[in-house]
Amino acid sequence: MNPVRIVSGVVAPLDRANVDTDQIIPKQFLKSIRRTGFGDYLFDAWRFLDEGDLGMTPNERRINHDFVLNQPRYQGARILLARENFGCGSSREHAVWSLMEFGFGCVIAPSFADIFFSNCFKNGLLPVVLDAALVDELFRLATGPAPLELTVDLPEQTIRLPDGRALPFAIDADRKRTLLEGLDEIQLTLAHGAAIEAFEARHRARMPWLFRSNHQKGASSV
Amino acid sequence: MPTLYDKVWSDHLVGERADGQSMLYIDLQLLHEVTSPQAFEGLELAGRRPWRIDANLATPDHNVPTDRRELGLAGIADPIALEQVVTLDRNCQRYGITEFDIRDPRQGIVHVVGPEQGATLPGMTIVCGDSHTSTHGAFAALAQGIGTSDVEHVLATQCLIQRKARNYQVAVHGRLGAGVSAKDLVLAIIGRIGTAGATGHTIEYLGEAIRALSMEGRMTLCNMAIEAGARAGMVAVDDTTLEYIHGRPFAPVGARWDEAETYWRSLVSDPDAHFDSVLELDAAAIVPQVTWGTSPEMVIGIDGAVPNPARLDGARADGVRRALEYMGLVPDQPVTDIRLDRVFIGSCTNSRIEDLRAAAAVIRGRRVAASVKQAMVVPGSGLVKAQAEREGLAQIFVDAGFEWRAAGCSMCLAMNPDRLQPGEHCASTSNRNFEGRQGHGGRTHLVSPAMAAAAAIAGHFVDVRKWA
Ligand code: SF4
């Protein structure tokens, strides 16, 4: 994962609550066995009027010009502004992959669904939880006469506005470090390999029925 | 004093990583074709191997067709879907992971297969790259959906890295009335607390109504914990739990069973356990539920009418207006006026034998309404299918005009060829009514199996309690 420090750019306002992962990346795209190639299909049923499928490119699609992300002023946006419970629904990490590939580096919302929130940190998408009243204000600014540009500064934990204000945001210290250093999560855990092995040995002794290899004659794999 | 969740958590706590996050040991990882390929690829690219092979169990479910199953892989018409299913087979063969492949009679929806095999056991920690992993909490397991990076992480380390959630108690007093099921109960709960109501919590369902539920009913309840925002839902162990597990292929036997039972019996919240949030419900007051909108919290009783945004305030009114427009419904429309184009009985929420029995009991001797274009039953596993055929349920469905399919996720998420056409209304026993979930432009109404069955016969929603 690439380290994340500062995300700055235009804010795209998506004024809907409970945006679910089926909307972020519809299921027909989950057939791919790859980690990439999802950016063209972000919010597919909203961005396009026709039904999309893997392999289609945006220039052969019927664009929904009413959808906010298709408006010229939000092209190249780096920050997605959303409402509460963003990313609810399925565990599909494709939702995070598609947002990032589309160009977003940060999502600001009053609240996020748990699994989506956790998936963000595995990939370097910065989810910022902000008070609902401040999110309201950002929506007003982002839909105002000129596009809103923000700088989200992770080391400082602030969102800098064009008028010079800096809004502080909270973030779990460990998760912050993971993003800042672009750490390999698996490596971090494997550093505790001896502790895992020791736990496993105790666990096997205490609850031997949990280890199929202890008692399962039928299982073909062991 | 600990809750059930506290107990299972502390019995699996390996320790803390240097960064302060907890390492939770995982007893079982369930794998399916959609969220695992990138995890196996990541493992391979990093030159790592699975930590513990026998802690994994795999089956393809999301993408498999539910007809022409006798053709095996050749029955998958879509080459991209085929590649995904073959990739799972290949990854499992390569590492020696037990897999029930598309030709195996034990194949099915991963959340139906685990419990059916006795692979899901009380007190386990279970993960799967699927949010409805919460289903397994019915067995007092701590079962959670995870993303693909975490699938890879658990494969490589046998640990899930997370912080402990808070405890949410849902206490359901009294008994559910006749014709009212676990599905109605969980929809009513989500209607009360909303889809983010239990975010950051693990739900424990308890009370008389829960104790009276079968394991199938408890699985339905835990399945939809995620729809209330909780990553996991749990039910304490009792005789019902143990009776269900006893004798299943992966369950322990003999002295090892006795040893396990002693531990399993301790898997209940202590009487004075602390819960951070509590919801109390009276089971007798719950009526059959129908969702009218595009989120599971947009739900009402069968005796109700869809909301009128004119009577709501700002932001809520907008959401309701948008949902009504998508669903093609008018404000104040009675639920019983909603006409159905298709009916789907299936999914990890409601595709177990008891669900099929409940639906068949309503259908027996009746016919699907002429106005319904398609009514289908998709059993949760090959074994459920076989049992339903032995019990004569399949014949009841077929005689009534239902299609009888092979096991898979099917129209729950419409990744395979089973899907709605734009604008069609579907009575569905699945768990998500999001826009387009069952097909581009499709309109999903979540209901119980008995309610779906009655809707298929009538052509519109009816109160199944009046049919008893
Ligand atoms: S049946 Fe539906 S909800 Fe369940 S695992 Fe399959 S797609 Fe997911």
XYZ file of C-alpha atoms and ligand atoms in Angstrom:
698
model
C 0.000 0.000 0.000
C 1.234 3.505 -0.820
C 1.586 5.838 2.146
C -1.102 8.507 2.514
C -0.299 11.969 3.875
C -2.181 14.760 2.177
C -5.130 14.608 -0.152
C -6.089 17.850 -1.821
C -8.401 18.712 -4.640
C -11.965 19.311 -5.707
C -14.811 18.005 -3.558
C -17.630 16.050 -5.207
C -20.810 16.204 -3.094
C -22.931 13.025 -3.083
C -26.009 14.085 -1.183
C -27.551 10.739 -0.200
C -27.591 8.880 3.094
C -26.931 5.131 3.381
C -25.027 4.814 0.107
C -24.525 1.057 -0.087
C -21.758 -0.953 -1.687
C -24.190 -2.285 -4.300
C -24.392 1.320 -5.550
C -20.673 1.978 -5.261
C -19.841 -1.032 -7.417
C -22.710 -3.213 -8.667
C -22.363 -6.986 -8.514
C -21.853 -7.730 -12.196
C -18.357 -6.295 -11.858
C -17.416 -8.581 -8.981
C -16.914 -11.447 -11.402
C -13.412 -10.190 -12.098
C -10.637 -12.036 -10.310
C -8.405 -8.961 -10.420
C -7.873 -6.057 -8.032
C -7.967 -3.414 -10.738
C -10.260 -2.401 -13.550
C -13.178 -1.181 -11.403
C -12.805 2.612 -11.730
C -14.894 2.832 -14.898
C -17.809 1.209 -13.066
C -17.925 3.280 -9.892
C -21.579 4.169 -9.128
C -22.377 2.509 -12.411
C -26.174 2.553 -12.166
C -26.091 6.260 -11.300
C -23.395 7.440 -13.708
C -24.839 5.671 -16.720
C -28.318 5.192 -18.137
C -27.601 1.820 -19.718
C -26.798 -1.340 -17.834
C -23.068 -1.872 -17.599
C -20.998 -5.000 -17.690
C -17.330 -5.851 -17.331
C -15.287 -4.836 -20.340
C -17.441 -1.867 -21.343
C -15.687 1.482 -21.584
C -17.295 4.796 -20.596
C -17.246 6.202 -24.135
C -19.601 3.492 -25.363
C -22.068 4.135 -22.518
C -25.073 6.396 -22.186
C -24.038 9.007 -19.627
C -26.501 10.193 -16.987
C -25.741 13.905 -17.140
C -27.954 14.582 -14.113
C -25.713 12.589 -11.793
C -23.450 14.804 -9.742
C -20.156 13.099 -10.601
C -20.837 13.682 -14.282
C -21.097 17.440 -13.943
C -18.114 19.183 -15.555
C -17.286 21.119 -12.379
C -16.583 17.934 -10.437
C -14.317 16.278 -12.993
C -11.045 15.164 -11.468
C -12.439 15.425 -7.929
C -10.163 13.872 -5.301
C -12.481 14.088 -2.301
C -15.945 12.577 -2.024
C -18.347 14.252 0.376
C -21.088 11.910 1.571
C -23.858 11.503 4.118
C -24.258 9.156 7.078
C -23.667 5.401 6.990
C -21.614 5.548 3.808
C -20.575 2.129 2.482
C -23.246 0.034 4.171
C -24.118 -3.371 2.802
C -21.721 -5.981 1.570
C -18.075 -6.556 2.489
C -16.875 -6.184 -1.107
C -13.503 -4.453 -1.058
C -14.133 -3.705 -4.719
C -16.040 -0.662 -3.406
C -12.809 0.838 -2.082
C -10.819 -0.230 -5.133
C -13.293 1.425 -7.502
C -13.394 4.696 -5.547
C -9.593 4.884 -5.549
C -9.182 3.930 -9.169
C -11.738 6.560 -10.129
C -9.492 9.111 -8.459
C -10.764 9.567 -4.915
C -8.197 9.627 -2.140
C -10.532 10.631 0.670
C -14.196 10.270 1.640
C -15.694 12.670 4.181
C -18.956 11.654 5.885
C -20.670 11.933 9.272
C -20.442 8.134 9.655
C -19.367 4.994 7.813
C -20.428 1.365 7.870
C -17.941 -0.831 9.761
C -16.618 -3.197 7.113
C -16.245 -0.494 4.474
C -14.434 1.731 6.983
C -12.000 -1.016 7.828
C -11.453 -1.863 4.140
C -10.417 1.756 3.476
C -7.359 1.440 5.687
C -6.163 -1.695 3.918
C -5.906 0.194 0.661
C -4.979 3.767 1.478
C -8.343 5.450 1.062
C -8.694 8.020 3.840
C -12.148 7.996 5.475
C -12.753 11.133 7.510
C -15.577 11.198 10.042
C -16.807 14.731 10.514
C -19.568 16.215 12.595
C -22.877 16.287 10.678
C -23.184 20.072 10.997
C -19.740 20.569 9.441
C -20.583 18.096 6.696
C -23.700 20.185 6.049
C -21.566 23.270 5.697
C -19.155 21.531 3.324
C -22.151 20.480 1.210
C -23.237 24.127 1.026
C -19.761 25.223 -0.029
C -19.259 22.372 -2.506
C -22.521 23.161 -4.262
C -21.907 26.904 -4.241
C -20.970 29.064 -7.226
C -17.407 27.756 -7.536
C -16.143 24.220 -6.905
C -14.757 23.705 -3.423
C -11.138 22.692 -3.051
C -9.944 21.214 0.220
C -6.700 19.935 1.618
C -7.036 16.990 3.939
C -3.882 16.790 5.991
C -3.507 13.456 7.746
C -0.375 14.212 9.829
C -2.052 17.392 11.104
C -5.517 15.810 11.225
C -7.121 18.855 9.674
C -9.213 19.789 6.685
C -8.045 23.129 5.311
C -10.621 25.339 3.650
C -9.936 28.036 1.042
C -10.969 30.714 3.582
C -8.057 29.723 5.790
C -10.009 27.749 8.367
C -8.726 24.339 9.443
C -11.299 21.829 10.684
C -9.795 19.215 12.985
C -10.849 15.586 12.660
C -10.266 12.581 14.868
C -8.696 9.342 13.717
C -7.494 6.248 15.544
C -3.752 6.667 16.149
C -2.853 3.166 14.970
C -4.885 3.417 11.842
C -3.347 6.796 11.131
C 0.111 5.303 11.389
C -0.838 2.449 9.049
C -1.835 4.996 6.415
C 1.093 7.344 6.957
C 3.641 4.583 6.699
C 1.811 2.494 4.095
C 2.496 -0.520 6.282
C 2.128 -4.120 5.179
C -0.527 -5.319 7.612
C 0.354 -8.979 7.225
C 3.995 -8.277 7.981
C 2.975 -6.431 11.146
C 1.029 -9.448 12.333
C 3.607 -12.009 11.291
C 6.081 -10.154 13.472
C 4.038 -11.720 16.291
C 4.246 -15.182 14.725
C 5.665 -16.776 17.867
C 2.789 -15.416 19.960
C 0.259 -16.752 17.463
C 1.905 -20.183 17.529
C 1.928 -20.236 21.306
C -1.714 -19.224 21.459
C -2.605 -21.846 18.884
C -0.920 -24.606 20.889
C -2.842 -23.604 24.045
C -6.053 -23.293 22.087
C -5.607 -26.739 20.546
C -5.043 -28.254 23.975
C -8.030 -26.504 25.482
C -10.481 -26.897 22.601
C -9.232 -29.829 20.530
C -12.601 -30.178 18.776
C -11.911 -26.951 16.922
C -9.075 -28.549 15.036
C -10.508 -30.713 12.318
C -7.172 -32.388 11.818
C -7.546 -33.732 15.374
C -10.759 -35.605 14.828
C -11.942 -35.476 11.278
C -11.371 -38.603 9.314
C -13.747 -37.512 6.565
C -12.028 -34.277 5.651
C -10.023 -34.854 2.532
C -7.487 -32.160 3.125
C -5.783 -33.253 6.273
C -19.417 -9.683 34.240
C -18.917 -10.768 30.651
C -21.442 -11.039 27.856
C -21.425 -13.946 25.445
C -19.478 -11.778 23.002
C -16.946 -10.828 25.694
C -16.353 -14.518 26.449
C -15.766 -15.624 22.874
C -13.587 -12.580 22.276
C -11.340 -13.167 25.261
C -11.025 -16.882 24.499
C -9.512 -15.953 21.125
C -7.403 -12.982 22.021
C -3.818 -13.672 20.989
C -2.596 -10.323 22.169
C -1.942 -6.862 20.902
C 0.178 -5.922 17.964
C 2.862 -3.307 18.351
C 0.382 -0.788 16.971
C -2.120 -1.504 19.727
C -4.728 -3.386 17.687
C -5.994 -6.742 18.933
C -5.096 -9.998 17.234
C -8.069 -12.329 17.309
C -7.410 -15.978 16.503
C -9.748 -17.320 13.807
C -11.022 -20.899 14.000
C -12.744 -21.097 10.657
C -12.549 -19.176 7.408
C -15.231 -19.839 4.813
C -14.232 -19.123 1.242
C -16.242 -18.521 -1.913
C -15.356 -17.574 -5.463
C -16.049 -13.833 -5.453
C -13.936 -12.385 -2.657
C -11.098 -14.894 -2.467
C -9.215 -14.801 -5.808
C -7.425 -11.519 -5.081
C -6.548 -12.794 -1.603
C -4.938 -15.973 -2.901
C -3.127 -13.954 -5.539
C -1.803 -11.553 -2.894
C -0.607 -14.461 -0.804
C 1.225 -15.953 -3.724
C 2.791 -12.669 -4.814
C 4.201 -12.197 -1.323
C 5.535 -15.754 -1.275
C 3.351 -16.724 1.695
C 1.340 -19.857 2.430
C -1.895 -20.389 4.362
C -1.223 -20.595 8.088
C -3.582 -23.497 8.824
C -5.228 -25.431 6.010
C -7.821 -27.267 8.102
C -9.289 -23.981 9.318
C -10.677 -23.296 5.842
C -13.729 -24.551 4.001
C -14.768 -23.447 0.507
C -17.719 -23.648 -1.855
C -18.754 -21.599 -4.887
C -22.143 -19.943 -4.463
C -22.504 -16.337 -5.658
C -21.843 -16.884 -9.304
C -23.017 -20.402 -10.051
C -26.032 -20.928 -12.305
C -29.022 -22.600 -10.644
C -30.068 -24.619 -13.650
C -28.328 -27.234 -15.809
C -26.264 -28.201 -12.790
C -25.697 -31.676 -14.180
C -23.332 -30.045 -16.682
C -20.984 -28.993 -13.888
C -18.588 -26.243 -14.971
C -19.840 -26.545 -18.551
C -23.178 -25.187 -17.327
C -21.601 -21.761 -16.594
C -22.266 -19.801 -19.785
C -20.467 -16.602 -18.772
C -16.709 -17.044 -19.359
C -15.757 -14.477 -16.691
C -17.948 -16.181 -14.081
C -16.469 -19.502 -15.106
C -12.945 -18.206 -14.626
C -13.836 -17.125 -11.103
C -15.301 -20.508 -10.150
C -12.370 -22.367 -11.701
C -9.950 -20.097 -9.842
C -11.497 -21.116 -6.521
C -11.193 -24.797 -7.473
C -7.590 -24.284 -8.455
C -6.654 -22.381 -5.290
C -8.251 -25.016 -3.075
C -6.586 -27.888 -4.891
C -3.254 -26.181 -4.752
C -3.258 -25.819 -0.968
C -5.398 -28.849 -0.112
C -8.332 -26.791 1.225
C -11.584 -28.741 1.545
C -13.967 -27.523 -1.144
C -17.481 -28.581 -2.082
C -17.258 -27.772 -5.779
C -20.065 -27.220 -8.238
C -20.574 -30.950 -8.771
C -20.559 -31.846 -5.064
C -24.020 -32.516 -3.571
C -22.875 -30.578 -0.475
C -22.275 -27.384 -2.514
C -24.443 -24.435 -1.573
C -24.543 -20.956 -0.090
C -21.565 -20.800 2.214
C -23.699 -19.680 5.195
C -26.050 -22.614 4.736
C -23.263 -25.133 4.182
C -21.164 -24.329 7.271
C -23.895 -25.030 9.836
C -25.316 -27.933 7.840
C -21.955 -29.690 7.916
C -21.336 -28.996 11.586
C -18.305 -26.977 10.505
C -19.859 -24.060 12.390
C -19.550 -24.783 16.103
C -20.396 -22.811 19.237
C -17.766 -20.465 20.561
C -15.869 -20.377 17.296
C -14.493 -17.297 15.637
C -15.545 -17.410 12.004
C -14.814 -15.083 9.110
C -15.734 -15.017 5.447
C -15.399 -12.452 2.719
C -19.116 -11.894 2.870
C -21.063 -9.611 5.147
C -23.720 -12.215 5.966
C -21.186 -14.284 7.845
C -23.067 -12.940 10.856
C -25.465 -15.858 10.201
C -23.203 -18.263 12.102
C -23.666 -16.245 15.279
C -26.850 -18.276 15.763
C -24.490 -20.911 17.207
C -22.943 -18.535 19.749
C -20.019 -18.154 17.370
C -18.387 -14.783 16.768
C -18.829 -14.648 13.011
C -17.961 -11.615 10.941
C -17.820 -10.512 7.334
C -14.460 -9.193 6.145
C -12.999 -7.613 3.016
C -10.598 -9.308 0.643
C -7.462 -7.851 2.266
C -8.573 -9.424 5.526
C -9.283 -12.733 3.782
C -5.645 -12.696 2.736
C -4.574 -11.595 6.197
C -6.433 -14.460 7.889
C -5.110 -16.950 5.349
C -1.569 -15.781 6.076
C -1.725 -15.312 9.849
C -4.881 -17.034 11.206
C -5.640 -13.737 12.905
C -8.077 -10.915 12.358
C -6.885 -7.505 13.455
C -9.537 -5.372 15.031
C -10.750 -3.516 18.045
C -13.412 -4.931 20.227
C -16.959 -3.821 19.495
C -19.555 -2.751 22.051
C -22.394 -4.966 23.253
C -25.955 -4.464 22.033
C -28.748 -6.457 23.600
C -31.948 -7.108 21.690
C -34.379 -8.710 24.127
C -37.555 -10.136 22.632
C -40.198 -10.969 25.211
C -43.200 -13.239 24.740
C -43.863 -15.353 21.682
C -44.262 -14.615 17.984
C -47.812 -15.150 16.753
C -48.816 -17.821 14.238
C -47.694 -16.919 10.718
C -45.034 -14.535 12.071
C -41.441 -15.705 11.633
C -37.856 -14.820 12.523
C -37.697 -12.842 9.267
C -40.557 -10.620 10.373
C -38.891 -10.185 13.738
C -35.548 -9.104 12.306
C -37.172 -6.766 9.783
C -39.139 -5.209 12.629
C -35.917 -4.759 14.628
C -34.177 -3.064 11.681
C -37.261 -0.902 11.168
C -36.912 0.225 14.767
C -33.180 0.907 15.024
C -32.290 1.604 11.376
C -29.517 0.232 9.168
C -26.837 1.993 11.182
C -28.535 1.394 14.549
C -26.024 -1.150 15.792
C -22.884 0.074 13.998
C -19.827 -0.634 16.113
C -21.676 -3.230 18.173
C -22.141 -6.959 18.375
C -25.805 -7.799 18.853
C -26.922 -10.527 21.202
C -30.521 -11.614 20.693
C -32.096 -12.989 23.826
C -35.429 -13.483 25.541
C -38.266 -15.956 25.425
C -39.048 -15.473 21.738
C -35.447 -16.229 20.778
C -35.268 -19.365 22.929
C -38.431 -20.573 21.176
C -36.864 -20.188 17.724
C -35.373 -23.097 15.808
C -31.753 -22.882 14.653
C -33.030 -21.960 11.193
C -34.923 -19.038 12.700
C -31.923 -17.939 14.741
C -29.773 -18.035 11.626
C -32.269 -15.782 9.821
C -32.093 -13.377 12.737
C -28.289 -13.283 12.917
C -27.986 -13.197 9.137
C -29.564 -9.749 9.085
C -27.636 -8.322 12.046
C -25.415 -6.710 9.422
C -28.495 -4.978 8.005
C -28.811 -3.264 11.380
C -25.178 -2.136 11.120
C -23.706 -4.788 13.460
C -20.889 -6.861 12.104
C -21.966 -9.813 14.215
C -25.140 -11.071 15.868
C -25.165 -13.876 18.429
C -27.539 -16.210 20.246
C -26.524 -18.119 23.377
C -26.149 -21.902 23.431
C -29.057 -24.044 24.619
C -30.443 -27.522 23.936
C -31.749 -26.400 20.543
C -28.200 -25.495 19.500
C -26.684 -28.767 20.608
C -29.448 -30.911 19.125
C -28.916 -29.244 15.772
C -25.168 -29.875 15.740
C -25.138 -33.416 17.088
C -24.289 -36.006 14.449
C -23.299 -33.548 11.714
C -20.278 -34.599 9.621
C -17.722 -32.120 10.997
C -18.989 -32.120 14.583
C -16.970 -33.838 17.298
C -18.093 -37.254 18.553
C -17.807 -39.359 21.711
C -15.663 -38.114 24.549
C -14.612 -35.127 22.494
C -18.265 -34.109 22.136
C -18.754 -34.339 25.917
C -15.709 -32.205 26.517
C -16.933 -29.659 23.970
C -20.453 -29.646 25.401
C -19.206 -28.659 28.827
C -17.524 -25.633 27.322
C -20.399 -24.815 24.978
C -22.875 -24.742 27.865
C -20.907 -21.820 29.310
C -21.542 -19.740 26.213
C -24.247 -17.489 27.607
C -24.054 -13.945 28.888
C -23.712 -13.747 32.649
C -26.939 -12.619 34.331
C -25.486 -9.268 35.300
C -23.498 -8.729 32.098
C -23.191 -5.147 30.909
C -24.657 -4.114 27.566
C -23.923 -0.694 26.096
C -27.292 -0.527 24.361
C -30.567 -2.340 24.884
C -33.677 -2.729 22.744
C -36.716 -4.479 24.203
C -39.492 -5.788 22.019
C -42.782 -7.551 22.564
C -42.911 -10.480 20.131
C -46.688 -10.724 20.231
C -47.017 -7.211 18.794
C -45.071 -8.041 15.627
C -47.034 -8.561 12.400
C -45.720 -9.899 9.061
C -43.363 -7.309 7.559
C -42.842 -6.043 4.005
C -40.149 -3.612 2.858
C -41.470 -0.883 0.598
C -38.231 1.040 -0.126
C -34.588 0.678 -1.049
C -33.118 -0.034 2.376
C -34.082 -2.796 4.829
C -35.116 -0.154 7.364
C -37.864 0.994 4.978
C -40.271 -1.599 6.270
C -43.865 -1.741 7.479
C -46.426 -4.260 8.660
C -48.696 -6.000 6.164
C -51.611 -4.050 7.629
C -49.907 -0.712 6.875
C -49.430 1.696 3.998
C -46.275 3.165 2.459
C -45.264 6.492 4.008
C -46.186 9.871 2.668
C -43.214 12.260 2.378
C -45.582 15.201 2.710
C -45.948 14.270 6.368
C -42.193 14.000 7.015
C -39.472 16.556 7.605
C -36.705 17.653 5.212
C -33.943 15.069 4.822
C -36.180 12.114 5.667
C -38.816 13.260 3.212
C -36.215 13.412 0.430
C -35.056 9.869 1.113
C -38.629 8.567 1.167
C -39.542 10.447 -2.013
C -36.515 9.075 -3.846
C -37.236 5.532 -2.675
C -40.918 5.719 -3.650
C -39.957 6.973 -7.069
C -37.459 4.172 -7.579
C -39.958 1.615 -6.324
C -42.824 2.965 -8.439
C -45.104 3.345 -5.419
C -47.409 6.196 -4.435
C -47.636 7.738 -0.962
C -50.160 6.078 1.364
C -50.530 3.052 -0.936
C -51.665 0.038 1.124
C -49.039 -2.726 1.170
C -51.630 -5.249 -0.005
C -52.007 -3.219 -3.225
C -48.424 -3.909 -4.305
C -48.566 -6.311 -7.251
C -45.716 -8.722 -7.912
C -44.027 -9.714 -11.167
C -41.686 -12.273 -9.656
C -41.249 -14.196 -6.444
C -37.922 -15.453 -5.145
C -37.648 -17.907 -2.279
C -34.004 -18.458 -1.436
C -30.763 -16.777 -0.165
C -28.704 -17.325 2.970
C -31.504 -15.658 4.938
C -34.311 -18.064 4.058
C -33.366 -21.117 1.995
C -33.125 -23.789 4.676
C -35.446 -26.744 4.990
C -37.684 -25.067 7.521
C -38.110 -22.054 5.233
C -39.105 -24.300 2.368
C -41.546 -26.157 4.613
C -43.165 -22.874 5.661
C -43.546 -21.777 2.051
C -44.815 -25.170 0.884
C -47.432 -25.241 3.637
C -48.945 -22.057 2.200
C -48.688 -23.186 -1.406
C -49.980 -26.746 -1.121
C -52.963 -27.262 -3.402
C -52.804 -23.708 -4.798
C -51.448 -22.147 -8.017
C -49.173 -19.192 -8.686
C -51.257 -16.249 -9.921
C -51.358 -15.845 -13.696
C -50.058 -12.270 -13.351
C -46.813 -13.467 -11.754
C -44.245 -13.997 -14.528
C -41.885 -16.152 -12.542
C -41.806 -17.737 -9.124
C -38.704 -19.629 -8.151
C -37.398 -21.614 -5.225
C -33.633 -21.881 -4.839
C -32.615 -24.171 -1.981
C -29.615 -23.093 0.060
C -27.583 -26.212 -0.564
C -27.606 -29.421 -2.534
C -28.486 -31.260 0.683
C -31.454 -28.977 1.418
C -32.593 -29.590 -2.150
C -32.362 -33.348 -1.745
C -34.204 -33.280 1.553
C -36.979 -31.096 0.166
C -37.362 -33.544 -2.697
C -37.580 -36.461 -0.261
C -40.219 -34.657 1.798
C -42.316 -33.945 -1.280
C -41.898 -30.174 -0.954
C -40.329 -29.848 -4.385
C -43.383 -31.440 -5.953
C -45.682 -29.013 -4.135
C -43.703 -26.080 -5.550
C -43.614 -27.495 -9.052
C -47.331 -28.364 -9.030
C -48.091 -24.782 -8.006
C -46.074 -23.387 -10.905
C -42.800 -22.567 -9.126
C -39.435 -23.240 -10.737
C -37.330 -25.620 -8.653
C -33.639 -24.768 -8.937
C -30.192 -25.932 -7.833
C -28.401 -24.326 -4.876
C -26.725 -20.914 -4.997
C -27.150 -17.225 -4.207
C -29.134 -16.761 -7.393
C -31.467 -13.773 -7.466
C -30.400 -12.581 -4.026
C -27.744 -10.524 -5.787
C -28.263 -11.490 -9.406
C -24.636 -12.150 -10.255
C -25.706 -15.280 -12.067
C -28.334 -15.270 -14.849
C -31.303 -15.103 -12.421
C -32.395 -11.466 -12.236
C -35.199 -8.922 -12.403
C -35.972 -6.748 -15.406
C -36.180 -2.955 -14.894
C -39.330 -1.913 -13.061
C -40.345 -5.392 -11.955
C -41.571 -5.929 -8.399
C -40.280 -8.989 -6.618
C -41.337 -10.548 -3.334
C -38.021 -11.879 -2.082
C -36.941 -13.808 0.996
C -33.420 -12.377 0.716
C -31.868 -9.633 2.839
C -31.175 -6.547 0.723
C -33.578 -4.360 -1.200
C -30.946 -1.893 -2.414
C -31.444 -0.276 -5.810
C -30.600 -2.755 -8.540
C -29.673 -5.481 -6.080
C -31.736 -8.150 -7.865
C -31.186 -6.723 -11.327
C -30.808 -3.290 -12.931
C -33.896 -1.223 -12.091
C -35.485 -4.122 -10.192
C -37.776 -3.472 -7.218
C -37.307 -5.781 -4.257
C -39.684 -6.308 -1.340
C -38.184 -8.314 1.506
C -40.546 -10.741 3.214
C -40.648 -14.089 5.000
C -40.960 -17.368 3.064
C -44.629 -17.765 4.025
C -45.389 -14.189 2.943
C -43.538 -14.684 -0.360
C -45.464 -17.886 -0.973
C -48.814 -16.235 -0.282
C -47.881 -13.273 -2.508
C -47.063 -15.669 -5.346
C -50.509 -17.244 -5.091
C -52.420 -13.966 -4.739
C -50.306 -11.914 -7.174
C -50.025 -9.170 -4.542
C -49.067 -9.008 -0.875
C -51.552 -10.582 1.523
C -51.566 -11.186 5.253
C -50.510 -14.818 5.476
C -52.030 -15.033 8.956
C -55.450 -14.983 7.322
C -54.588 -18.055 5.276
C -53.862 -20.359 8.149
S -27.408 -15.488 -0.608
Fe -27.216 -13.315 -0.999
S -26.650 -12.382 0.893
Fe -26.328 -14.563 1.089
S -24.179 -14.880 0.616
Fe -25.334 -15.131 -1.267
S -25.369 -13.128 -2.210
Fe -24.741 -12.832 -0.098
